[in-house]
PDB file of C-alpha atoms in Angstrom:
ATOM      1  CA  MET W   2      67.891 -96.018 157.993  1.00 95.00           C
ATOM      2  CA  LYS W   3      67.410 -94.536 154.204  1.00 96.00           C
ATOM      3  CA  VAL W   4      68.224 -97.006 151.012  1.00 97.00           C
ATOM      4  CA  LYS W   5      69.019 -95.973 147.859  1.00 98.00           C
ATOM      5  CA  ILE W   6      68.854 -98.882 145.368  1.00 97.00           C
ATOM      6  CA  CYS W   7      71.537 -98.400 142.377  1.00 96.00           C
ATOM      7  CA  GLY W   8      71.920 -99.026 138.917  1.00 96.00           C
ATOM      8  CA  ILE W   9      68.930 -98.368 137.875  1.00 98.00           C
ATOM      9  CA  THR W  10      68.723 -99.056 133.739  1.00 98.00           C
ATOM     10  CA  ASN W  11      64.673 -98.859 133.381  1.00 98.00           C
ATOM     11  CA  ILE W  12      61.533 -97.635 134.357  1.00 98.00           C
ATOM     12  CA  GLU W  13      59.701-100.494 135.764  1.00 97.00           C
ATOM     13  CA  ASP W  14      62.861-100.796 137.521  1.00 97.00           C
ATOM     14  CA  ALA W  15      62.463 -97.438 138.931  1.00 98.00           C
ATOM     15  CA  MET W  16      58.711 -97.666 139.795  1.00 97.00           C
ATOM     16  CA  LEU W  17      59.014-100.560 141.446  1.00 96.00           C
ATOM     17  CA  CYS W  18      61.479 -99.159 143.543  1.00 96.00           C
ATOM     18  CA  SER W  19      58.944 -95.766 144.493  1.00 96.00           C
ATOM     19  CA  ASN W  20      56.130 -97.915 144.893  1.00 95.00           C
ATOM     20  CA  LEU W  21      58.081-100.011 147.791  1.00 94.00           C
ATOM     21  CA  GLY W  22      59.558 -97.713 149.588  1.00 93.00           C
ATOM     22  CA  ALA W  23      63.130 -96.802 148.412  1.00 96.00           C
ATOM     23  CA  ASP W  24      64.656 -93.082 149.248  1.00 97.00           C
ATOM     24  CA  ALA W  25      66.807 -93.079 146.248  1.00 98.00           C
ATOM     25  CA  ILE W  26      67.828 -94.434 142.898  1.00 98.00           C
ATOM     26  CA  GLY W  27      70.764 -94.112 141.409  1.00 98.00           C
ATOM     27  CA  PHE W  28      71.775 -94.090 137.599  1.00 98.00           C
ATOM     28  CA  ILE W  29      75.548 -95.028 136.834  1.00 97.00           C
ATOM     29  CA  PHE W  30      76.872 -93.180 133.895  1.00 98.00           C
ATOM     30  CA  TYR W  31      80.594 -94.672 133.842  1.00 96.00           C
ATOM     31  CA  LYS W  32      80.621 -96.046 130.820  1.00 95.00           C
ATOM     32  CA  LYS W  33      83.040 -98.895 131.744  1.00 94.00           C
ATOM     33  CA  SER W  34      80.144-100.432 134.710  1.00 94.00           C
ATOM     34  CA  LYS W  35      77.799-103.432 133.709  1.00 93.00           C
ATOM     35  CA  ARG W  36      75.178-100.853 134.934  1.00 96.00           C
ATOM     36  CA  TYR W  37      75.940 -97.972 132.737  1.00 97.00           C
ATOM     37  CA  ILE W  38      73.279 -95.740 131.172  1.00 98.00           C
ATOM     38  CA  ALA W  39      73.142 -93.078 128.746  1.00 98.00           C
ATOM     39  CA  PRO W  40      72.168 -89.695 130.218  1.00 98.00           C
ATOM     40  CA  GLU W  41      69.570 -89.440 127.593  1.00 98.00           C
ATOM     41  CA  LYS W  42      67.777 -92.461 128.544  1.00 98.00           C
ATOM     42  CA  ALA W  43      68.039 -91.576 131.947  1.00 98.00           C
ATOM     43  CA  LYS W  44      65.906 -88.732 131.411  1.00 98.00           C
ATOM     44  CA  GLU W  45      63.009 -90.096 130.359  1.00 98.00           C
ATOM     45  CA  ILE W  46      63.061 -92.322 133.142  1.00 98.00           C
ATOM     46  CA  ILE W  47      63.350 -89.468 135.269  1.00 98.00           C
ATOM     47  CA  LYS W  48      60.546 -87.295 133.694  1.00 97.00           C
ATOM     48  CA  GLN W  49      57.704 -90.008 135.017  1.00 97.00           C
ATOM     49  CA  LEU W  50      59.109 -90.451 138.712  1.00 97.00           C
ATOM     50  CA  PRO W  51      57.705 -88.926 141.606  1.00 96.00           C
ATOM     51  CA  ILE W  52      59.567 -86.117 142.456  1.00 94.00           C
ATOM     52  CA  PHE W  53      59.613 -86.992 146.197  1.00 95.00           C
ATOM     53  CA  LEU W  54      62.014 -89.802 145.075  1.00 97.00           C
ATOM     54  CA  LEU W  55      65.766 -88.850 144.868  1.00 98.00           C
ATOM     55  CA  LYS W  56      67.567 -89.421 141.673  1.00 98.00           C
ATOM     56  CA  ALA W  57      71.486 -89.728 142.101  1.00 98.00           C
ATOM     57  CA  GLY W  58      73.756 -89.192 139.156  1.00 98.00           C
ATOM     58  CA  VAL W  59      77.210 -91.876 139.777  1.00 98.00           C
ATOM     59  CA  PHE W  60      80.555 -90.786 138.042  1.00 98.00           C
ATOM     60  CA  VAL W  61      83.750 -92.303 138.025  1.00 96.00           C
ATOM     61  CA  ASN W  62      86.563 -89.633 137.617  1.00 97.00           C
ATOM     62  CA  GLU W  63      84.501 -87.007 135.384  1.00 97.00           C
ATOM     63  CA  GLN W  64      85.442 -83.536 134.740  1.00 97.00           C
ATOM     64  CA  PRO W  65      83.357 -81.640 137.297  1.00 98.00           C
ATOM     65  CA  GLU W  66      81.973 -79.564 134.508  1.00 98.00           C
ATOM     66  CA  LYS W  67      80.250 -82.090 132.770  1.00 98.00           C
ATOM     67  CA  ILE W  68      78.909 -83.556 135.804  1.00 98.00           C
ATOM     68  CA  ASN W  69      77.032 -80.151 136.386  1.00 98.00           C
ATOM     69  CA  LYS W  70      75.560 -80.078 132.816  1.00 98.00           C
ATOM     70  CA  ILE W  71      74.463 -83.605 132.920  1.00 98.00           C
ATOM     71  CA  GLY W  72      73.097 -82.955 136.822  1.00 98.00           C
ATOM     72  CA  LYS W  73      71.364 -80.058 135.108  1.00 98.00           C
ATOM     73  CA  GLU W  74      69.557 -81.669 132.460  1.00 98.00           C
ATOM     74  CA  LEU W  75      68.370 -84.295 133.788  1.00 98.00           C
ATOM     75  CA  LYS W  76      67.020 -83.003 137.098  1.00 97.00           C
ATOM     76  CA  LEU W  77      69.543 -84.488 139.536  1.00 98.00           C
ATOM     77  CA  ASN W  78      69.421 -84.117 143.103  1.00 98.00           C
ATOM     78  CA  ILE W  79      72.749 -85.530 143.597  1.00 98.00           C
ATOM     79  CA  VAL W  80      75.821 -86.509 142.551  1.00 98.00           C
ATOM     80  CA  GLN W  81      78.050 -89.555 143.879  1.00 98.00           C
ATOM     81  CA  LEU W  82      81.744 -89.340 142.856  1.00 98.00           C
ATOM     82  CA  HIS W  83      82.857 -92.956 143.148  1.00 95.00           C
ATOM     83  CA  GLY W  84      86.630 -92.889 141.421  1.00 94.00           C
ATOM     84  CA  GLU W  85      89.708 -91.550 142.757  1.00 95.00           C
ATOM     85  CA  GLU W  86      88.113 -87.644 142.825  1.00 97.00           C
ATOM     86  CA  PRO W  87      90.194 -84.711 144.746  1.00 97.00           C
ATOM     87  CA  PRO W  88      89.082 -83.095 147.694  1.00 97.00           C
ATOM     88  CA  GLU W  89      88.331 -79.881 145.082  1.00 97.00           C
ATOM     89  CA  ASP W  90      86.303 -81.538 142.930  1.00 97.00           C
ATOM     90  CA  VAL W  91      83.425 -81.639 145.736  1.00 97.00           C
ATOM     91  CA  ASP W  92      82.919 -77.406 145.417  1.00 95.00           C
ATOM     92  CA  ILE W  93      83.508 -77.264 141.819  1.00 97.00           C
ATOM     93  CA  VAL W  94      80.122 -79.614 141.970  1.00 98.00           C
ATOM     94  CA  ASP W  95      76.732 -77.776 141.809  1.00 97.00           C
ATOM     95  CA  LEU W  96      74.342 -80.551 143.542  1.00 98.00           C
ATOM     96  CA  PRO W  97      74.769 -82.293 147.231  1.00 98.00           C
ATOM     97  CA  VAL W  98      77.730 -84.372 146.847  1.00 98.00           C
ATOM     98  CA  ILE W  99      78.282 -88.139 148.196  1.00 98.00           C
ATOM     99  CA  LYS W 100      81.828 -89.204 147.982  1.00 98.00           C
ATOM    100  CA  ALA W 101      82.528 -92.950 147.847  1.00 96.00           C
ATOM    101  CA  PHE W 102      85.759 -94.589 149.094  1.00 96.00           C
ATOM    102  CA  ARG W 103      86.557 -98.059 148.130  1.00 94.00           C
ATOM    103  CA  VAL W 104      87.800-100.076 151.229  1.00 94.00           C
ATOM    104  CA  ASP W 105      90.050-102.742 152.030  1.00 92.00           C
ATOM    105  CA  GLU W 106      91.903-103.868 155.224  1.00 91.00           C
ATOM    106  CA  THR W 107      94.746-100.882 154.307  1.00 92.00           C
ATOM    107  CA  PHE W 108      92.049 -98.321 154.318  1.00 94.00           C
ATOM    108  CA  ASP W 109      92.784 -94.836 156.255  1.00 95.00           C
ATOM    109  CA  TYR W 110      90.051 -93.875 157.197  1.00 96.00           C
ATOM    110  CA  ARG W 111      91.712 -90.300 158.069  1.00 95.00           C
ATOM    111  CA  ILE W 112      91.370 -89.286 154.023  1.00 96.00           C
ATOM    112  CA  LEU W 113      88.232 -88.310 155.326  1.00 96.00           C
ATOM    113  CA  LEU W 114      89.234 -85.441 157.055  1.00 95.00           C
ATOM    114  CA  ASN W 115      90.179 -84.323 153.445  1.00 96.00           C
ATOM    115  CA  TYR W 116      86.687 -83.613 152.199  1.00 97.00           C
ATOM    116  CA  LYS W 117      84.560 -80.983 152.923  1.00 95.00           C
ATOM    117  CA  ASN W 118      80.497 -80.138 152.547  1.00 95.00           C
ATOM    118  CA  CYS W 119      79.730 -83.976 151.522  1.00 97.00           C
ATOM    119  CA  SER W 120      78.468 -87.210 152.578  1.00 97.00           C
ATOM    120  CA  PHE W 121      80.492 -90.541 152.664  1.00 98.00           C
ATOM    121  CA  LEU W 122      80.007 -93.400 151.147  1.00 97.00           C
ATOM    122  CA  LEU W 123      81.865 -96.459 152.063  1.00 97.00           C
ATOM    123  CA  ASP W 124      82.129 -99.905 149.765  1.00 94.00           C
ATOM    124  CA  SER W 125      84.673-102.614 148.781  1.00 89.00           C
ATOM    125  CA  PHE W 126      87.496-102.300 147.036  1.00 79.00           C
ATOM    126  CA  ASP W 127      87.864-104.482 144.176  1.00 71.00           C
ATOM    127  CA  GLU W 128      90.991-104.198 141.569  1.00 64.00           C
ATOM    128  CA  LYS W 129      88.354-104.514 138.085  1.00 63.00           C
ATOM    129  CA  GLU W 130      85.372-103.093 139.016  1.00 64.00           C
ATOM    130  CA  TYR W 131      83.946 -99.714 140.783  1.00 62.00           C
ATOM    131  CA  GLY W 132      81.395-100.744 142.717  1.00 60.00           C
ATOM    132  CA  GLY W 133      78.547-103.107 142.747  1.00 57.00           C
ATOM    133  CA  THR W 134      80.870-105.889 143.365  1.00 64.00           C
ATOM    134  CA  GLY W 135      78.257-107.593 145.747  1.00 66.00           C
ATOM    135  CA  LYS W 136      81.456-107.860 148.154  1.00 78.00           C
ATOM    136  CA  LYS W 137      81.651-106.148 151.704  1.00 89.00           C
ATOM    137  CA  PHE W 138      84.271-104.980 153.313  1.00 92.00           C
ATOM    138  CA  ASP W 139      85.208-105.518 157.297  1.00 93.00           C
ATOM    139  CA  TRP W 140      82.490-103.677 158.746  1.00 95.00           C
ATOM    140  CA  LYS W 141      84.207-103.983 162.226  1.00 93.00           C
ATOM    141  CA  ASN W 142      87.305-101.709 161.160  1.00 93.00           C
ATOM    142  CA  ILE W 143      84.751 -98.751 160.932  1.00 95.00           C
ATOM    143  CA  PRO W 144      85.438 -95.739 163.336  1.00 95.00           C
ATOM    144  CA  LYS W 145      82.829 -95.574 165.754  1.00 93.00           C
ATOM    145  CA  GLU W 146      82.062 -91.701 165.300  1.00 93.00           C
ATOM    146  CA  LEU W 147      81.602 -92.309 161.438  1.00 92.00           C
ATOM    147  CA  LYS W 148      79.200 -95.315 161.617  1.00 92.00           C
ATOM    148  CA  GLN W 149      76.090 -93.026 162.040  1.00 93.00           C
ATOM    149  CA  LYS W 150      76.870 -90.660 159.568  1.00 94.00           C
ATOM    150  CA  ILE W 151      77.750 -92.995 156.526  1.00 97.00           C
ATOM    151  CA  ILE W 152      75.967 -94.517 153.405  1.00 98.00           C
ATOM    152  CA  LEU W 153      76.682 -98.129 153.876  1.00 97.00           C
ATOM    153  CA  ALA W 154      77.300-100.293 150.090  1.00 96.00           C
ATOM    154  CA  GLY W 155      78.871-103.077 149.198  1.00 92.00           C
ATOM    155  CA  GLY W 156      77.343-107.212 150.412  1.00 92.00           C
ATOM    156  CA  ILE W 157      74.427-105.325 151.740  1.00 95.00           C
ATOM    157  CA  SER W 158      71.588-108.122 151.240  1.00 95.00           C
ATOM    158  CA  ILE W 159      68.660-109.408 153.150  1.00 96.00           C
ATOM    159  CA  LYS W 160      70.911-111.432 155.244  1.00 95.00           C
ATOM    160  CA  ASN W 161      72.185-108.912 157.083  1.00 95.00           C
ATOM    161  CA  LEU W 162      70.184-105.936 156.561  1.00 96.00           C
ATOM    162  CA  GLU W 163      69.133-106.799 160.303  1.00 96.00           C
ATOM    163  CA  TYR W 164      72.827-106.852 161.327  1.00 96.00           C
ATOM    164  CA  ILE W 165      73.787-103.510 159.554  1.00 96.00           C
ATOM    165  CA  TYR W 166      70.467-102.088 161.333  1.00 96.00           C
ATOM    166  CA  LYS W 167      70.910-102.897 165.107  1.00 94.00           C
ATOM    167  CA  GLU W 168      74.993-102.874 164.914  1.00 94.00           C
ATOM    168  CA  ILE W 169      76.375-100.666 162.504  1.00 94.00           C
ATOM    169  CA  THR W 170      73.887 -98.275 162.095  1.00 95.00           C
ATOM    170  CA  PRO W 171      74.197 -96.263 159.290  1.00 97.00           C
ATOM    171  CA  TYR W 172      72.761 -93.109 157.660  1.00 97.00           C
ATOM    172  CA  ALA W 173      71.687 -94.811 154.702  1.00 98.00           C
ATOM    173  CA  ILE W 174      72.706 -98.230 153.035  1.00 97.00           C
ATOM    174  CA  ASP W 175      73.055 -98.806 149.175  1.00 97.00           C
ATOM    175  CA  ALA W 176      71.856-101.705 147.104  1.00 95.00           C
ATOM    176  CA  SER W 177      72.279-103.360 143.840  1.00 93.00           C
ATOM    177  CA  SER W 178      73.811-106.308 142.641  1.00 91.00           C
ATOM    178  CA  SER W 179      72.127-108.382 145.922  1.00 93.00           C
ATOM    179  CA  ILE W 180      68.580-107.711 144.364  1.00 96.00           C
ATOM    180  CA  GLU W 181      69.011-108.296 140.448  1.00 96.00           C
ATOM    181  CA  SER W 182      68.480-110.903 138.445  1.00 95.00           C
ATOM    182  CA  LEU W 183      71.295-109.741 136.199  1.00 93.00           C
ATOM    183  CA  PRO W 184      73.851-106.714 136.451  1.00 91.00           C
ATOM    184  CA  GLY W 185      71.165-103.713 135.457  1.00 93.00           C
ATOM    185  CA  LYS W 186      67.636-105.872 135.595  1.00 96.00           C
ATOM    186  CA  LYS W 187      66.724-106.279 139.370  1.00 96.00           C
ATOM    187  CA  ASP W 188      64.885-108.965 140.539  1.00 97.00           C
ATOM    188  CA  THR W 189      61.049-108.291 141.365  1.00 96.00           C
ATOM    189  CA  THR W 190      60.489-110.525 144.373  1.00 97.00           C
ATOM    190  CA  LYS W 191      64.493-109.973 145.884  1.00 97.00           C
ATOM    191  CA  LEU W 192      63.408-106.302 145.698  1.00 96.00           C
ATOM    192  CA  LYS W 193      60.060-107.079 147.367  1.00 96.00           C
ATOM    193  CA  ASP W 194      61.756-108.803 149.711  1.00 97.00           C
ATOM    194  CA  PHE W 195      64.362-106.855 150.666  1.00 97.00           C
ATOM    195  CA  LEU W 196      62.442-103.367 151.048  1.00 95.00           C
ATOM    196  CA  SER W 197      59.415-104.898 153.336  1.00 95.00           C
ATOM    197  CA  GLU W 198      62.479-106.468 155.528  1.00 95.00           C
ATOM    198  CA  LEU W 199      63.856-103.028 155.391  1.00 95.00           C
ATOM    199  CA  ASN W 200      60.427-101.388 156.287  1.00 92.00           C
ATOM    200  CA  ARG W 201      59.744-103.977 159.042  1.00 93.00           C
ATOM    201  CA  LEU W 202      63.492-103.166 160.751  1.00 93.00           C
ATOM    202  CA  ARG W 203      62.430 -99.251 160.226  1.00 87.00           C
ATOM    203  CA  LYS W 204      59.222 -99.894 162.501  1.00 83.00           C
ATOM    204  CA  TYR W 205      61.033-101.024 165.989  1.00 67.00           C
TER     205      TYR W 205
END
């Protein structure tokens, strides 16, 4: 089970994620987010990071042409589309795509069938925010055939890591708010404990 630490806004947190064994980090380029980072600032951080650490850019309802421009300039590895982007946007984006879906009790998982050539991230629906809420949705409703293919987000913390690892078995998890001291700033102790627990589970 791989892990992406999202909402990175500074080099200290980025390096800590790398040193502690995170597989990927995420930069949020959505200006209304509490964890927004300007592309030019993210570019300076990325220049200082190891090449093997995957760098993801998170966009919300952005024009594909702009996404491609930022992806190329920053040398991103992955693009995460976290809004209401239509299936055709996936084909226009140059980099590998993670398409995020915000799940509530009325969510129809069949919508995923409309999207091709991308990975899927499932997050909790919130009327005001696109992710980073710390809320979880009902994971028991995830179709069995999807569980090992998805990236799971929303309400993931050290308290439920073992349950996720053993019962849901997603391809990856995406964590942010549970390991912060404030939005956009990771808590060193929480991050260390979180990744240490994940590495412990990975050994089984």
